[in-house]
Coordinates of N, CA, C and O in Angstrom, one line a residue:
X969 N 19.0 -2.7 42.4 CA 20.2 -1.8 42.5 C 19.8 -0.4 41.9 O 19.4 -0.4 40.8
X970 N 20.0 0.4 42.5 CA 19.8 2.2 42.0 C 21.0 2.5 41.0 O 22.0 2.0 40.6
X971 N 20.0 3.7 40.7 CA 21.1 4.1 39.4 C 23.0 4.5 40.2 O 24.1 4.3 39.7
X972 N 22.6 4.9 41.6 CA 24.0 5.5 41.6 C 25.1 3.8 42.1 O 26.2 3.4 41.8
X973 N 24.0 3.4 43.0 CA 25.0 1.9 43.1 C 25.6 1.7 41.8 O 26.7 2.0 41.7
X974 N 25.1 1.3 40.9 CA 25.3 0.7 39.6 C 26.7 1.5 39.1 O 27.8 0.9 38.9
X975 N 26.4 2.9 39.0 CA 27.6 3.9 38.5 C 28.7 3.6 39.5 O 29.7 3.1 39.1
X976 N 28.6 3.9 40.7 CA 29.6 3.3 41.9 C 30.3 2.2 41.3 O 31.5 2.4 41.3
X977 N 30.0 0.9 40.7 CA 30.3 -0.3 40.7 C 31.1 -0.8 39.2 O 31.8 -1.8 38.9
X978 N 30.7 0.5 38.7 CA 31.0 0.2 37.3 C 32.6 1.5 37.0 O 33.4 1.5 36.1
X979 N 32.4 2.4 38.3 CA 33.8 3.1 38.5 C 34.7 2.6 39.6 O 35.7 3.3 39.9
X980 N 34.4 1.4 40.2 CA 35.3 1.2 41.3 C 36.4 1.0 40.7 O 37.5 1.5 41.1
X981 N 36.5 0.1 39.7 CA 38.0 -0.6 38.9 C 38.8 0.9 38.4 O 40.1 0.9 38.5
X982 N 38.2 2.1 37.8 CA 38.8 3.1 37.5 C 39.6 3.7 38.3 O 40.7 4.3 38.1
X983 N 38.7 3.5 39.9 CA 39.2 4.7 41.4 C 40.3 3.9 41.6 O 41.4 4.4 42.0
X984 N 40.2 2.4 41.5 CA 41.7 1.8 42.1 C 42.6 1.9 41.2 O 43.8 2.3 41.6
X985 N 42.4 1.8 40.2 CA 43.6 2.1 39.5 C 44.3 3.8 39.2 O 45.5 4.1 39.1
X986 N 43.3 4.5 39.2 CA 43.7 5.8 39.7 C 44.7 5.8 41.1 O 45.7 6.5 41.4
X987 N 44.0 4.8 42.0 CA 44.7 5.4 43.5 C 46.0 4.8 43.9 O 46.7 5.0 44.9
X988 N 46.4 3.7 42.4 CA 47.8 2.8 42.5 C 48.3 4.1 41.9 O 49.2 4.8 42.5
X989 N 47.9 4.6 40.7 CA 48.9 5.6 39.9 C 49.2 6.5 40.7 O 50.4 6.8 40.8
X990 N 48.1 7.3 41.7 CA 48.8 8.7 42.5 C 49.7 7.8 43.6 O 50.6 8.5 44.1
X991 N 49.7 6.3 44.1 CA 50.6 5.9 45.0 C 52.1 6.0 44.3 O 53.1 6.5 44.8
X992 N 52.0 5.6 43.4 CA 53.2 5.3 42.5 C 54.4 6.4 42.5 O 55.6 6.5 42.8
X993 N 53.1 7.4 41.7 CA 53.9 8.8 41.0 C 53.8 10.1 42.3 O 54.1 11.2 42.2
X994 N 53.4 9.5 43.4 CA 53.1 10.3 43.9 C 53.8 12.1 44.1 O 53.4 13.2 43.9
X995 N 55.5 11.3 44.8 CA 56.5 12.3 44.9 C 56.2 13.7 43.4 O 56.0 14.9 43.6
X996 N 56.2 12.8 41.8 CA 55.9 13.4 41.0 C 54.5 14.7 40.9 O 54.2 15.8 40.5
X997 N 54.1 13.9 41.2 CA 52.5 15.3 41.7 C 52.7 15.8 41.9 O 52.7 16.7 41.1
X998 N 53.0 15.8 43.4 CA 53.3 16.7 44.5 C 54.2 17.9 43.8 O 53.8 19.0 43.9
X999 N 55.5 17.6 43.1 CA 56.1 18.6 42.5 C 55.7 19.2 41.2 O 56.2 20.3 40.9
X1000 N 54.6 18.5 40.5 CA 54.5 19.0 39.6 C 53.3 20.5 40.0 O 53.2 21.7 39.6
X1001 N 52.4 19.8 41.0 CA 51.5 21.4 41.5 C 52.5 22.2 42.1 O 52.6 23.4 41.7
X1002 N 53.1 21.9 42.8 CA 54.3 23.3 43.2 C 54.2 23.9 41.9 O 53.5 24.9 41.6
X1003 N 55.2 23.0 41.0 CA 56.1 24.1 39.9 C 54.8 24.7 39.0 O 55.1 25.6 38.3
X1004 N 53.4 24.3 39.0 CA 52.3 24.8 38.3 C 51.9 25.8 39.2 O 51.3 26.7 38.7
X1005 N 52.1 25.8 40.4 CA 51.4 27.1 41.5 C 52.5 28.3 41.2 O 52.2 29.5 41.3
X1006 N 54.0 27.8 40.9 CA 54.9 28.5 41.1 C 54.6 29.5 40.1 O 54.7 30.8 40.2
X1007 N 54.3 28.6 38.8 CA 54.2 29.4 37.3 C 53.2 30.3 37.2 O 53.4 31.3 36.6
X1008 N 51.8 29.8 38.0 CA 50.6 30.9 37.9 C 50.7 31.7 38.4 O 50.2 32.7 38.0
X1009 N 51.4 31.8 39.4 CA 51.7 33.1 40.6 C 52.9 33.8 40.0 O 53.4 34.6 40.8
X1010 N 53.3 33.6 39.1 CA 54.5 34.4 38.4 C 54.1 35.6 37.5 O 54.3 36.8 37.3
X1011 N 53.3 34.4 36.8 CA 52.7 34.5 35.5 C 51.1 36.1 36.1 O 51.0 37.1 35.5
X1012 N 50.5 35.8 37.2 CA 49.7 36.7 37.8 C 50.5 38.1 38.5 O 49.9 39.1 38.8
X1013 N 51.6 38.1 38.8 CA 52.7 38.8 39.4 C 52.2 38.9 41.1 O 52.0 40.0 41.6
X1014 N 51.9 37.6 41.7 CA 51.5 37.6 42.9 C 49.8 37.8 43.9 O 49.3 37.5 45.0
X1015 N 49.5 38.6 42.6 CA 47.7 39.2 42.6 C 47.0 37.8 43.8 O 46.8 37.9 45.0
X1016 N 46.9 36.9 43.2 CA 46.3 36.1 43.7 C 47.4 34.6 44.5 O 47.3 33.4 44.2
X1017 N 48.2 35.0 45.2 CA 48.9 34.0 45.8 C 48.3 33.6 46.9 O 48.3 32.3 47.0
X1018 N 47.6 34.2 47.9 CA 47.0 33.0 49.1 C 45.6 32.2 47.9 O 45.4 31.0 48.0
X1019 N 44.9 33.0 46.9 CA 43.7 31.6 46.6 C 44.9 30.4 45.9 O 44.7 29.2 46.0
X1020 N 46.4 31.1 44.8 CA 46.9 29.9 44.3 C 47.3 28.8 45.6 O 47.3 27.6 45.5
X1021 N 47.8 29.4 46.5 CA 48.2 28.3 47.8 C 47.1 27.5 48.2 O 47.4 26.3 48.3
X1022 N 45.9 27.9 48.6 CA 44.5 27.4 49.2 C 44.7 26.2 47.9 O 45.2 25.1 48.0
X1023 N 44.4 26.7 46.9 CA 43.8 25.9 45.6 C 45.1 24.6 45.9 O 44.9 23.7 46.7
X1024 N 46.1 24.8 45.5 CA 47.1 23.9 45.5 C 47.5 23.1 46.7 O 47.8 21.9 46.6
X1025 N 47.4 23.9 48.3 CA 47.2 23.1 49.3 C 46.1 21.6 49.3 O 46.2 20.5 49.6
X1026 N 44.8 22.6 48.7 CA 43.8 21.7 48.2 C 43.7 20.2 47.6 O 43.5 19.1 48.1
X1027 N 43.9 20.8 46.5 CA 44.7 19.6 45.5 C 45.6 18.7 46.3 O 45.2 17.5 46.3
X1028 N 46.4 19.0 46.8 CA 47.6 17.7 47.4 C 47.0 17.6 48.4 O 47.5 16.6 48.9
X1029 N 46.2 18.0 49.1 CA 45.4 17.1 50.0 C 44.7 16.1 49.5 O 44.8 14.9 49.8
X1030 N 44.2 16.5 48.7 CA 43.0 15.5 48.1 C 43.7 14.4 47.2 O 43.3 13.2 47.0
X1031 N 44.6 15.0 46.7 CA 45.7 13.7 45.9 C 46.1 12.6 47.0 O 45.8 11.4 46.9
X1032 N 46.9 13.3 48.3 CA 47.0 12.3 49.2 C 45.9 11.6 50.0 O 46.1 10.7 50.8
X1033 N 44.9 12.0 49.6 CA 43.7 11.3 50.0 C 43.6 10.0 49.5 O 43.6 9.0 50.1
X1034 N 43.5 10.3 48.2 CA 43.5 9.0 47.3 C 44.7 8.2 47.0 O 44.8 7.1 46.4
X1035 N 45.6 8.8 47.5 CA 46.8 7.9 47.2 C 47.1 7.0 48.5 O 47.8 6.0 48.4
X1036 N 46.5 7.6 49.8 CA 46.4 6.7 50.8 C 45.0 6.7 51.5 O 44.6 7.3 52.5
X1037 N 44.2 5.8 50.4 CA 43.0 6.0 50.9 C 43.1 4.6 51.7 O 42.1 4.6 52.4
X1038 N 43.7 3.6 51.9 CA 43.9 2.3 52.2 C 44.3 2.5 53.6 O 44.2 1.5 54.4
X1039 N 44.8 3.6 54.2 CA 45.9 3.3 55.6 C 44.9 3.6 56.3 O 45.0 3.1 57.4
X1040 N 43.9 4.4 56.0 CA 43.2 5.4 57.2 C 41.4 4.8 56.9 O 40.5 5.4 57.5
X1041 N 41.1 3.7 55.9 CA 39.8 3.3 56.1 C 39.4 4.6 55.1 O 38.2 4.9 55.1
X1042 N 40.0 5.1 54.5 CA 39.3 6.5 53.8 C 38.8 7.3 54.3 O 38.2 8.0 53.5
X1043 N 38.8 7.7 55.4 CA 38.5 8.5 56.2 C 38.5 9.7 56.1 O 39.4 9.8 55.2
X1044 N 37.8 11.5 56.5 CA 38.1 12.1 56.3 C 39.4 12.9 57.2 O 38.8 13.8 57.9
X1045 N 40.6 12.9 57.3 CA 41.3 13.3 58.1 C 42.1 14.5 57.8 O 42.8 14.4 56.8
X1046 N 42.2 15.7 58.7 CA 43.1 16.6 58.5 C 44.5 16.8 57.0 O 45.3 15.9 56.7
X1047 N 44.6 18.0 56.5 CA 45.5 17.5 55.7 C 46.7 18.2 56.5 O 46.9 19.2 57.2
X1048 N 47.3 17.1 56.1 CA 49.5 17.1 57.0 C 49.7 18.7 56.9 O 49.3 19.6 56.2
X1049 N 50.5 18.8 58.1 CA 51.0 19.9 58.3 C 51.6 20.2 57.0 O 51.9 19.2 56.2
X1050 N 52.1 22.2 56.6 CA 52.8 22.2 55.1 C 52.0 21.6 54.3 O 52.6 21.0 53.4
X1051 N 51.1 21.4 54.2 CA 50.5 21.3 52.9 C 50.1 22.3 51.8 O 49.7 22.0 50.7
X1052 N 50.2 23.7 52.3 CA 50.0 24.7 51.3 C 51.3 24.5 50.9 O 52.1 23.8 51.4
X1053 N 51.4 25.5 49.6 CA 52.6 25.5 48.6 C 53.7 27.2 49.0 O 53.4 28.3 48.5
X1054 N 54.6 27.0 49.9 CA 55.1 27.8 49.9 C 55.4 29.0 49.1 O 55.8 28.7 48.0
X1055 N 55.1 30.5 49.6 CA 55.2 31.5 48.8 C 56.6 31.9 47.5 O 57.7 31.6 48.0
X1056 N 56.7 32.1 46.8 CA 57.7 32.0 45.6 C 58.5 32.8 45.9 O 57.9 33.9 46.1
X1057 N 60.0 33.0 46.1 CA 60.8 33.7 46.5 C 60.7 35.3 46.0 O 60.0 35.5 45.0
X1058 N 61.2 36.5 46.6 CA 61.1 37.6 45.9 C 61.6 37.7 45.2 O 62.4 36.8 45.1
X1059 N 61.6 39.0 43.7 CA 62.0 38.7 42.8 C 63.1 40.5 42.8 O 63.9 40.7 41.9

């Protein structure tokens, strides 16, 4: 067995339990990167709002990846329409 099988085998128990907690809390996530994209982009006064949307689109893709890595065989598949983080209202 190679070094990376070995590391694979010895983090699978961590990835599943990682991928019950983002099933669980999921809804939670999801709002908590909004209200953290919301904050940086406030906090920047807008400077960088399409990389905070990319970045945070990002992220909740990739969260929903692992949170339904089971439906789709893990596959790599498109992320859901709306998945960037809508622009922060004017101020």
């Amino acid at each position: 067995m190679g070094l990376l099988d070995n590391v694979k085998s010895k983090l699978s128990p961590a990835k599943d339990k990682v991928s019950h907690l983002a099933q669980k809390h999921e809804d939670k996530i999801q709002h908590g990167l909004d209200r953290t994209a919301h904050a940086v982009d406030k906090k920047t006064k807008g400077k960088y709002s399409d990389r905070i949307q990319s970045g945070t689109g990002k992220a909740k893709h990739a969260m929903d990846r692992l949170a339904h890595k089971d439906d789709d065989g893990g596959s790599m598949s498109p992320p859901p329409a709306g998945g960037a983080t809508p622009p922060p209202p004017a101020s």
